Amino acid sequence: MSRTAIVAGNWKMNLDRAKARELTAAIAARRGEAAAVELVLCPPALYAETVGTALAAAKSDVALGGQNMHDKASGAFTGEVAPPMLVDLGCRYVILGHSERRTLFGETDAIVNAKTKAALAAGLTPIVCVGETLEEREGNRTEAVVTTQVNGSLAGLSPADVEKIVIAYEPVWAIGTGKVATPQQAQEVHALIRRLLAELSSPAVAAKVRLQYGGSVKPDNAADLAAQPDIDGALVGGASLKADDFLGIAKAFA
Ligand code: 13P
């Protein structure tokens, strides 16, 4: 199996410009510690240019990503960010359908689907997030919820498009809580997602798609997650704000 691991930092609504520059430089300087792993930094959109400039100054191959975007390329959408704007700033990735977008900002699978198609059309690689709440897990509805989210978010994608995307499984109960899914719990859902992708495209395409786990990933739990056959990387929140922690996690996937 030859999937290149991918570890992305979702900075969420944190840091300021000086700190964003500092963190980027620190990660770029030590990038060689996890040379085999693809790294992506997803700063707040307003700081994407700052981070992109710092990466370019360091001649770094660390990629830049957005945390969200609108599905239209331009227009009267006050306060929104268009896909070509992210591309213009050098973004190659965009996180879509993060649970915070789904629960706090009302994003449905249909919206995530429109955004996923728009990202692909703009040449961005979407990192599509799915995951169940604690109530859903305790009600034995994890499989049903994740199935609905994957099928809804990726509806109508061609096999060629499915092959390009990244999926992040982020159980909502593990995000920012310090409660990480056990490697077995995560692997089980990752295997389910790969089966769903095979149904949407083909087993050969599904075998190429990278699946990240997200939710309280730290340097000390990353290796056990990385050892699972269907976990190809991590989408990291809190720990991505410290170069040591982010690189420590990346190294576990090397
Ligand atoms: P934490 O790593 O802070 O739990 O956040 C995970 C997350 O939401 C990444 O997108």
PDB file of C-alpha atoms and ligand atoms in Angstrom:
ATOM      1  CA  MET A   1       0.000   0.000   0.000  1.00  0.00           C
ATOM      2  CA  SER A   2       1.499   3.266  -0.998  1.00  0.00           C
ATOM      3  CA  ARG A   3      -0.532   6.051   0.504  1.00  0.00           C
ATOM      4  CA  THR A   4       1.594   9.032   1.541  1.00  0.00           C
ATOM      5  CA  ALA A   5       0.646  10.030   5.083  1.00  0.00           C
ATOM      6  CA  ILE A   6      -0.842  13.497   5.466  1.00  0.00           C
ATOM      7  CA  VAL A   7      -0.902  15.476   8.704  1.00  0.00           C
ATOM      8  CA  ALA A   8      -2.776  18.773   8.713  1.00  0.00           C
ATOM      9  CA  GLY A   9      -2.949  21.462  11.368  1.00  0.00           C
ATOM     10  CA  ASN A  10      -6.341  23.117  11.806  1.00  0.00           C
ATOM     11  CA  TRP A  11      -5.473  26.293  13.659  1.00  0.00           C
ATOM     12  CA  LYS A  12      -9.164  27.225  13.962  1.00  0.00           C
ATOM     13  CA  MET A  13      -9.698  30.835  15.159  1.00  0.00           C
ATOM     14  CA  ASN A  14      -6.403  31.121  17.038  1.00  0.00           C
ATOM     15  CA  LEU A  15      -3.091  33.005  17.010  1.00  0.00           C
ATOM     16  CA  ASP A  16      -2.277  36.457  15.667  1.00  0.00           C
ATOM     17  CA  ARG A  17      -0.198  37.371  12.646  1.00  0.00           C
ATOM     18  CA  ALA A  18       3.152  37.464  14.451  1.00  0.00           C
ATOM     19  CA  LYS A  19       2.489  34.109  16.112  1.00  0.00           C
ATOM     20  CA  ALA A  20       1.290  32.608  12.824  1.00  0.00           C
ATOM     21  CA  ARG A  21       4.565  33.686  11.200  1.00  0.00           C
ATOM     22  CA  GLU A  22       6.618  32.317  14.099  1.00  0.00           C
ATOM     23  CA  LEU A  23       4.848  28.947  14.151  1.00  0.00           C
ATOM     24  CA  THR A  24       5.153  28.575  10.376  1.00  0.00           C
ATOM     25  CA  ALA A  25       8.878  29.329  10.453  1.00  0.00           C
ATOM     26  CA  ALA A  26       9.429  26.863  13.301  1.00  0.00           C
ATOM     27  CA  ILE A  27       7.591  24.080  11.469  1.00  0.00           C
ATOM     28  CA  ALA A  28       9.328  24.821   8.148  1.00  0.00           C
ATOM     29  CA  ALA A  29      12.749  24.775   9.833  1.00  0.00           C
ATOM     30  CA  ARG A  30      12.140  21.310  11.303  1.00  0.00           C
ATOM     31  CA  ARG A  31      10.142  19.869   8.420  1.00  0.00           C
ATOM     32  CA  GLY A  32      12.936  17.357   7.727  1.00  0.00           C
ATOM     33  CA  GLU A  33      12.033  15.516  10.938  1.00  0.00           C
ATOM     34  CA  ALA A  34       8.971  14.149   9.124  1.00  0.00           C
ATOM     35  CA  ALA A  35      10.165  14.340   5.533  1.00  0.00           C
ATOM     36  CA  ALA A  36       8.111  11.340   4.393  1.00  0.00           C
ATOM     37  CA  VAL A  37       4.853  12.911   5.550  1.00  0.00           C
ATOM     38  CA  GLU A  38       2.861  15.520   3.670  1.00  0.00           C
ATOM     39  CA  LEU A  39       2.229  18.474   5.987  1.00  0.00           C
ATOM     40  CA  VAL A  40      -0.544  21.042   5.634  1.00  0.00           C
ATOM     41  CA  LEU A  41      -1.124  24.215   7.648  1.00  0.00           C
ATOM     42  CA  CYS A  42      -4.675  25.582   7.754  1.00  0.00           C
ATOM     43  CA  PRO A  43      -4.551  29.040   9.328  1.00  0.00           C
ATOM     44  CA  PRO A  44      -7.504  31.435   9.579  1.00  0.00           C
ATOM     45  CA  ALA A  45      -8.167  32.698   6.023  1.00  0.00           C
ATOM     46  CA  LEU A  46      -7.020  36.204   6.941  1.00  0.00           C
ATOM     47  CA  TYR A  47      -3.583  34.829   7.791  1.00  0.00           C
ATOM     48  CA  ALA A  48      -3.203  32.533   4.790  1.00  0.00           C
ATOM     49  CA  GLU A  49      -1.094  35.093   2.963  1.00  0.00           C
ATOM     50  CA  THR A  50       1.165  35.576   5.997  1.00  0.00           C
ATOM     51  CA  VAL A  51       1.680  31.822   6.366  1.00  0.00           C
ATOM     52  CA  GLY A  52       2.147  31.369   2.613  1.00  0.00           C
ATOM     53  CA  THR A  53       4.783  34.099   2.551  1.00  0.00           C
ATOM     54  CA  ALA A  54       6.628  32.524   5.497  1.00  0.00           C
ATOM     55  CA  LEU A  55       6.572  29.110   3.778  1.00  0.00           C
ATOM     56  CA  ALA A  56       7.848  30.610   0.523  1.00  0.00           C
ATOM     57  CA  ALA A  57      10.626  32.459   2.379  1.00  0.00           C
ATOM     58  CA  ALA A  58      11.712  29.129   3.894  1.00  0.00           C
ATOM     59  CA  LYS A  59      11.450  27.440   0.461  1.00  0.00           C
ATOM     60  CA  SER A  60       9.218  24.925   2.217  1.00  0.00           C
ATOM     61  CA  ASP A  61       7.073  22.221   0.642  1.00  0.00           C
ATOM     62  CA  VAL A  62       4.665  22.379   3.578  1.00  0.00           C
ATOM     63  CA  ALA A  63       1.253  23.011   1.998  1.00  0.00           C
ATOM     64  CA  LEU A  64      -1.270  25.690   2.803  1.00  0.00           C
ATOM     65  CA  GLY A  65      -4.985  25.065   3.324  1.00  0.00           C
ATOM     66  CA  GLY A  66      -8.201  26.903   4.144  1.00  0.00           C
ATOM     67  CA  GLN A  67     -10.578  25.979   6.962  1.00  0.00           C
ATOM     68  CA  ASN A  68     -13.755  26.649   5.017  1.00  0.00           C
ATOM     69  CA  MET A  69     -14.993  28.385   1.863  1.00  0.00           C
ATOM     70  CA  HIS A  70     -18.162  29.320   0.021  1.00  0.00           C
ATOM     71  CA  ASP A  71     -19.292  27.184  -2.899  1.00  0.00           C
ATOM     72  CA  LYS A  72     -19.611  30.118  -5.308  1.00  0.00           C
ATOM     73  CA  ALA A  73     -16.619  31.590  -7.123  1.00  0.00           C
ATOM     74  CA  SER A  74     -17.687  35.217  -6.546  1.00  0.00           C
ATOM     75  CA  GLY A  75     -20.717  37.356  -5.808  1.00  0.00           C
ATOM     76  CA  ALA A  76     -22.768  39.101  -3.157  1.00  0.00           C
ATOM     77  CA  PHE A  77     -21.909  36.908  -0.166  1.00  0.00           C
ATOM     78  CA  THR A  78     -20.787  39.327   2.537  1.00  0.00           C
ATOM     79  CA  GLY A  79     -18.072  37.964   4.771  1.00  0.00           C
ATOM     80  CA  GLU A  80     -17.427  34.807   2.754  1.00  0.00           C
ATOM     81  CA  VAL A  81     -14.272  33.439   1.127  1.00  0.00           C
ATOM     82  CA  ALA A  82     -14.403  32.137  -2.468  1.00  0.00           C
ATOM     83  CA  PRO A  83     -12.492  29.044  -3.656  1.00  0.00           C
ATOM     84  CA  PRO A  84     -10.400  31.009  -6.212  1.00  0.00           C
ATOM     85  CA  MET A  85      -9.354  33.398  -3.416  1.00  0.00           C
ATOM     86  CA  LEU A  86      -7.843  30.492  -1.485  1.00  0.00           C
ATOM     87  CA  VAL A  87      -6.096  29.333  -4.658  1.00  0.00           C
ATOM     88  CA  ASP A  88      -4.860  32.883  -5.268  1.00  0.00           C
ATOM     89  CA  LEU A  89      -3.154  32.837  -1.844  1.00  0.00           C
ATOM     90  CA  GLY A  90      -1.442  29.537  -2.623  1.00  0.00           C
ATOM     91  CA  CYS A  91      -3.799  27.163  -0.825  1.00  0.00           C
ATOM     92  CA  ARG A  92      -3.835  23.610  -2.137  1.00  0.00           C
ATOM     93  CA  TYR A  93      -6.213  22.179   0.453  1.00  0.00           C
ATOM     94  CA  VAL A  94      -9.431  23.199   2.160  1.00  0.00           C
ATOM     95  CA  ILE A  95     -11.121  21.646   5.184  1.00  0.00           C
ATOM     96  CA  LEU A  96     -14.842  21.210   4.519  1.00  0.00           C
ATOM     97  CA  GLY A  97     -17.723  20.172   6.754  1.00  0.00           C
ATOM     98  CA  HIS A  98     -15.772  20.351  10.003  1.00  0.00           C
ATOM     99  CA  SER A  99     -18.088  19.457  12.888  1.00  0.00           C
ATOM    100  CA  GLU A 100     -17.830  23.048  14.147  1.00  0.00           C
ATOM    101  CA  ARG A 101     -19.148  24.203  10.756  1.00  0.00           C
ATOM    102  CA  ARG A 102     -21.853  21.552  10.828  1.00  0.00           C
ATOM    103  CA  THR A 103     -23.058  22.183  14.390  1.00  0.00           C
ATOM    104  CA  LEU A 104     -22.367  25.906  14.935  1.00  0.00           C
ATOM    105  CA  PHE A 105     -22.954  27.199  11.409  1.00  0.00           C
ATOM    106  CA  GLY A 106     -25.664  24.847  10.146  1.00  0.00           C
ATOM    107  CA  GLU A 107     -23.751  23.114   7.375  1.00  0.00           C
ATOM    108  CA  THR A 108     -25.692  20.162   6.018  1.00  0.00           C
ATOM    109  CA  ASP A 109     -24.398  17.297   3.897  1.00  0.00           C
ATOM    110  CA  ALA A 110     -25.914  19.060   0.869  1.00  0.00           C
ATOM    111  CA  ILE A 111     -23.884  22.205   1.615  1.00  0.00           C
ATOM    112  CA  VAL A 112     -20.721  20.174   2.190  1.00  0.00           C
ATOM    113  CA  ASN A 113     -21.402  18.375  -1.102  1.00  0.00           C
ATOM    114  CA  ALA A 114     -21.713  21.679  -3.005  1.00  0.00           C
ATOM    115  CA  LYS A 115     -18.514  22.950  -1.392  1.00  0.00           C
ATOM    116  CA  THR A 116     -16.665  19.712  -2.158  1.00  0.00           C
ATOM    117  CA  LYS A 117     -17.575  19.977  -5.841  1.00  0.00           C
ATOM    118  CA  ALA A 118     -16.608  23.676  -5.891  1.00  0.00           C
ATOM    119  CA  ALA A 119     -13.250  22.956  -4.265  1.00  0.00           C
ATOM    120  CA  LEU A 120     -12.460  20.260  -6.840  1.00  0.00           C
ATOM    121  CA  ALA A 121     -13.539  22.577  -9.661  1.00  0.00           C
ATOM    122  CA  ALA A 122     -11.158  25.238  -8.316  1.00  0.00           C
ATOM    123  CA  GLY A 123      -8.282  22.768  -8.130  1.00  0.00           C
ATOM    124  CA  LEU A 124      -8.278  22.494  -4.335  1.00  0.00           C
ATOM    125  CA  THR A 125      -8.064  19.181  -2.488  1.00  0.00           C
ATOM    126  CA  PRO A 126     -10.978  19.002  -0.065  1.00  0.00           C
ATOM    127  CA  ILE A 127     -10.432  17.493   3.369  1.00  0.00           C
ATOM    128  CA  VAL A 128     -14.010  16.403   4.036  1.00  0.00           C
ATOM    129  CA  CYS A 129     -14.826  15.890   7.724  1.00  0.00           C
ATOM    130  CA  VAL A 130     -17.314  13.401   9.125  1.00  0.00           C
ATOM    131  CA  GLY A 131     -17.975  12.070  12.610  1.00  0.00           C
ATOM    132  CA  GLU A 132     -20.633  11.183  15.146  1.00  0.00           C
ATOM    133  CA  THR A 133     -21.607  12.888  18.407  1.00  0.00           C
ATOM    134  CA  LEU A 134     -21.371  11.155  21.779  1.00  0.00           C
ATOM    135  CA  GLU A 135     -25.130  10.668  21.846  1.00  0.00           C
ATOM    136  CA  GLU A 136     -25.020   9.043  18.418  1.00  0.00           C
ATOM    137  CA  ARG A 137     -22.164   6.722  19.445  1.00  0.00           C
ATOM    138  CA  GLU A 138     -23.906   5.733  22.658  1.00  0.00           C
ATOM    139  CA  GLY A 139     -27.074   5.069  20.672  1.00  0.00           C
ATOM    140  CA  ASN A 140     -25.119   2.703  18.384  1.00  0.00           C
ATOM    141  CA  ARG A 141     -25.715   5.024  15.455  1.00  0.00           C
ATOM    142  CA  THR A 142     -22.068   5.698  14.500  1.00  0.00           C
ATOM    143  CA  GLU A 143     -22.175   3.571  11.372  1.00  0.00           C
ATOM    144  CA  ALA A 144     -25.484   5.043  10.183  1.00  0.00           C
ATOM    145  CA  VAL A 145     -24.390   8.638  10.834  1.00  0.00           C
ATOM    146  CA  VAL A 146     -20.997   8.296   9.151  1.00  0.00           C
ATOM    147  CA  THR A 147     -22.568   6.452   6.202  1.00  0.00           C
ATOM    148  CA  THR A 148     -25.106   9.254   5.687  1.00  0.00           C
ATOM    149  CA  GLN A 149     -22.396  11.929   5.968  1.00  0.00           C
ATOM    150  CA  VAL A 150     -19.993  10.229   3.555  1.00  0.00           C
ATOM    151  CA  ASN A 151     -22.659   9.414   0.973  1.00  0.00           C
ATOM    152  CA  GLY A 152     -24.271  12.858   1.285  1.00  0.00           C
ATOM    153  CA  SER A 153     -21.053  14.866   1.241  1.00  0.00           C
ATOM    154  CA  LEU A 154     -19.631  12.975  -1.748  1.00  0.00           C
ATOM    155  CA  ALA A 155     -22.833  12.460  -3.769  1.00  0.00           C
ATOM    156  CA  GLY A 156     -22.339  12.750  -7.510  1.00  0.00           C
ATOM    157  CA  LEU A 157     -18.530  12.707  -7.459  1.00  0.00           C
ATOM    158  CA  SER A 158     -16.824  10.800 -10.253  1.00  0.00           C
ATOM    159  CA  PRO A 159     -14.319   8.086  -9.288  1.00  0.00           C
ATOM    160  CA  ALA A 160     -11.566  10.438 -10.523  1.00  0.00           C
ATOM    161  CA  ASP A 161     -12.754  13.077  -8.039  1.00  0.00           C
ATOM    162  CA  VAL A 162     -13.149  10.599  -5.182  1.00  0.00           C
ATOM    163  CA  GLU A 163      -9.516   9.631  -5.730  1.00  0.00           C
ATOM    164  CA  LYS A 164      -8.401  13.238  -5.166  1.00  0.00           C
ATOM    165  CA  ILE A 165     -10.082  13.919  -1.850  1.00  0.00           C
ATOM    166  CA  VAL A 166      -8.991  13.388   1.738  1.00  0.00           C
ATOM    167  CA  ILE A 167     -11.502  12.364   4.395  1.00  0.00           C
ATOM    168  CA  ALA A 168     -11.077  13.182   8.054  1.00  0.00           C
ATOM    169  CA  TYR A 169     -12.928  11.083  10.598  1.00  0.00           C
ATOM    170  CA  GLU A 170     -13.405  13.312  13.620  1.00  0.00           C
ATOM    171  CA  PRO A 171     -15.698  11.909  16.306  1.00  0.00           C
ATOM    172  CA  VAL A 172     -17.294  15.042  17.745  1.00  0.00           C
ATOM    173  CA  TRP A 173     -16.870  13.762  21.309  1.00  0.00           C
ATOM    174  CA  ALA A 174     -13.090  13.593  20.807  1.00  0.00           C
ATOM    175  CA  ILE A 175     -12.626  17.139  19.485  1.00  0.00           C
ATOM    176  CA  GLY A 176     -10.956  19.442  21.978  1.00  0.00           C
ATOM    177  CA  THR A 177     -11.948  17.165  24.855  1.00  0.00           C
ATOM    178  CA  GLY A 178      -8.712  15.288  25.470  1.00  0.00           C
ATOM    179  CA  LYS A 179     -10.754  12.099  24.904  1.00  0.00           C
ATOM    180  CA  VAL A 180      -9.182  10.350  21.929  1.00  0.00           C
ATOM    181  CA  ALA A 181     -10.906   7.461  20.168  1.00  0.00           C
ATOM    182  CA  THR A 182      -9.113   4.193  20.814  1.00  0.00           C
ATOM    183  CA  PRO A 183      -7.080   3.046  17.811  1.00  0.00           C
ATOM    184  CA  GLN A 184      -9.598   0.189  17.401  1.00  0.00           C
ATOM    185  CA  GLN A 185     -12.604   2.544  17.434  1.00  0.00           C
ATOM    186  CA  ALA A 186     -10.932   4.796  14.875  1.00  0.00           C
ATOM    187  CA  GLN A 187      -9.794   1.905  12.663  1.00  0.00           C
ATOM    188  CA  GLU A 188     -13.303   0.444  12.623  1.00  0.00           C
ATOM    189  CA  VAL A 189     -14.802   3.685  11.279  1.00  0.00           C
ATOM    190  CA  HIS A 190     -11.913   4.227   8.838  1.00  0.00           C
ATOM    191  CA  ALA A 191     -12.502   0.741   7.431  1.00  0.00           C
ATOM    192  CA  LEU A 192     -16.202   1.573   7.092  1.00  0.00           C
ATOM    193  CA  ILE A 193     -15.347   4.810   5.237  1.00  0.00           C
ATOM    194  CA  ARG A 194     -13.073   2.927   2.852  1.00  0.00           C
ATOM    195  CA  ARG A 195     -15.863   0.424   2.137  1.00  0.00           C
ATOM    196  CA  LEU A 196     -18.250   3.317   1.434  1.00  0.00           C
ATOM    197  CA  LEU A 197     -15.705   4.900  -0.901  1.00  0.00           C
ATOM    198  CA  ALA A 198     -15.347   1.593  -2.726  1.00  0.00           C
ATOM    199  CA  GLU A 199     -19.118   1.553  -3.277  1.00  0.00           C
ATOM    200  CA  LEU A 200     -19.044   5.173  -4.511  1.00  0.00           C
ATOM    201  CA  SER A 201     -16.122   4.530  -6.875  1.00  0.00           C
ATOM    202  CA  SER A 202     -14.237   1.232  -6.909  1.00  0.00           C
ATOM    203  CA  PRO A 203     -12.076  -0.750  -4.478  1.00  0.00           C
ATOM    204  CA  ALA A 204      -8.969   0.358  -6.410  1.00  0.00           C
ATOM    205  CA  VAL A 205      -9.870   4.037  -6.066  1.00  0.00           C
ATOM    206  CA  ALA A 206     -10.863   3.641  -2.405  1.00  0.00           C
ATOM    207  CA  ALA A 207      -7.488   2.048  -1.681  1.00  0.00           C
ATOM    208  CA  LYS A 208      -5.784   5.267  -2.800  1.00  0.00           C
ATOM    209  CA  VAL A 209      -7.813   7.737  -0.711  1.00  0.00           C
ATOM    210  CA  ARG A 210      -6.134   9.082   2.390  1.00  0.00           C
ATOM    211  CA  LEU A 211      -8.145   8.954   5.591  1.00  0.00           C
ATOM    212  CA  GLN A 212      -7.160  11.143   8.525  1.00  0.00           C
ATOM    213  CA  TYR A 213      -8.221  10.732  12.131  1.00  0.00           C
ATOM    214  CA  GLY A 214      -8.924  13.886  14.140  1.00  0.00           C
ATOM    215  CA  GLY A 215      -9.886  14.495  17.754  1.00  0.00           C
ATOM    216  CA  SER A 216      -7.392  15.099  20.569  1.00  0.00           C
ATOM    217  CA  VAL A 217      -4.424  13.742  18.607  1.00  0.00           C
ATOM    218  CA  LYS A 218      -1.220  14.350  20.581  1.00  0.00           C
ATOM    219  CA  PRO A 219       2.377  13.181  20.142  1.00  0.00           C
ATOM    220  CA  ASP A 220       1.828  10.476  22.776  1.00  0.00           C
ATOM    221  CA  ASN A 221      -1.231   8.873  21.152  1.00  0.00           C
ATOM    222  CA  ALA A 222      -0.320   9.383  17.480  1.00  0.00           C
ATOM    223  CA  ALA A 223       1.833   6.259  17.044  1.00  0.00           C
ATOM    224  CA  ASP A 224      -0.948   3.854  18.048  1.00  0.00           C
ATOM    225  CA  LEU A 225      -3.317   5.567  15.627  1.00  0.00           C
ATOM    226  CA  ALA A 226      -0.694   5.572  12.875  1.00  0.00           C
ATOM    227  CA  ALA A 227      -0.212   1.821  13.314  1.00  0.00           C
ATOM    228  CA  GLN A 228      -3.779   1.147  12.122  1.00  0.00           C
ATOM    229  CA  PRO A 229      -4.023  -0.016   8.504  1.00  0.00           C
ATOM    230  CA  ASP A 230      -6.636   2.533   7.404  1.00  0.00           C
ATOM    231  CA  ILE A 231      -5.385   5.607   9.297  1.00  0.00           C
ATOM    232  CA  ASP A 232      -3.224   7.594   6.895  1.00  0.00           C
ATOM    233  CA  GLY A 233      -2.691  10.776   8.837  1.00  0.00           C
ATOM    234  CA  ALA A 234      -4.202  13.200  11.296  1.00  0.00           C
ATOM    235  CA  LEU A 235      -6.195  16.410  11.347  1.00  0.00           C
ATOM    236  CA  VAL A 236      -4.862  18.165  14.401  1.00  0.00           C
ATOM    237  CA  GLY A 237      -6.469  21.026  16.318  1.00  0.00           C
ATOM    238  CA  GLY A 238      -4.972  22.148  19.640  1.00  0.00           C
ATOM    239  CA  ALA A 239      -1.657  20.315  19.251  1.00  0.00           C
ATOM    240  CA  SER A 240      -1.052  21.951  15.860  1.00  0.00           C
ATOM    241  CA  LEU A 241      -0.499  25.301  17.582  1.00  0.00           C
ATOM    242  CA  LYS A 242       2.851  24.115  18.972  1.00  0.00           C
ATOM    243  CA  ALA A 243       5.658  23.194  16.558  1.00  0.00           C
ATOM    244  CA  ASP A 244       6.967  20.484  18.916  1.00  0.00           C
ATOM    245  CA  ASP A 245       3.604  18.772  19.213  1.00  0.00           C
ATOM    246  CA  PHE A 246       2.696  19.094  15.540  1.00  0.00           C
ATOM    247  CA  LEU A 247       6.037  17.660  14.426  1.00  0.00           C
ATOM    248  CA  GLY A 248       5.863  14.984  17.107  1.00  0.00           C
ATOM    249  CA  ILE A 249       2.548  13.835  15.638  1.00  0.00           C
ATOM    250  CA  ALA A 250       3.890  14.061  12.062  1.00  0.00           C
ATOM    251  CA  LYS A 251       6.896  11.898  13.010  1.00  0.00           C
ATOM    252  CA  ALA A 252       4.557   9.155  14.254  1.00  0.00           C
ATOM    253  CA  PHE A 253       3.174   8.882  10.713  1.00  0.00           C
ATOM    254  CA  ALA A 254       6.607   8.892   9.011  1.00  0.00           C
TER     255      ALA A 254
HETATM  256  P1  13P B   1      -8.331  18.847  18.681  1.00  0.00           P
HETATM  257  O1  13P B   1      -7.086  18.220  18.116  1.00  0.00           O
HETATM  258  O2  13P B   1      -8.075  20.134  19.394  1.00  0.00           O
HETATM  259  O3  13P B   1      -9.163  17.876  19.449  1.00  0.00           O
HETATM  260  O4  13P B   1      -9.224  19.286  17.399  1.00  0.00           O
HETATM  261  C1  13P B   1      -9.454  18.363  16.404  1.00  0.00           C
HETATM  262  C2  13P B   1     -10.045  19.068  15.263  1.00  0.00           C
HETATM  263  O5  13P B   1     -11.164  19.523  15.305  1.00  0.00           O
HETATM  264  C3  13P B   1      -9.212  19.215  14.047  1.00  0.00           C
HETATM  265  O6  13P B   1      -9.966  19.647  12.972  1.00  0.00           O
END
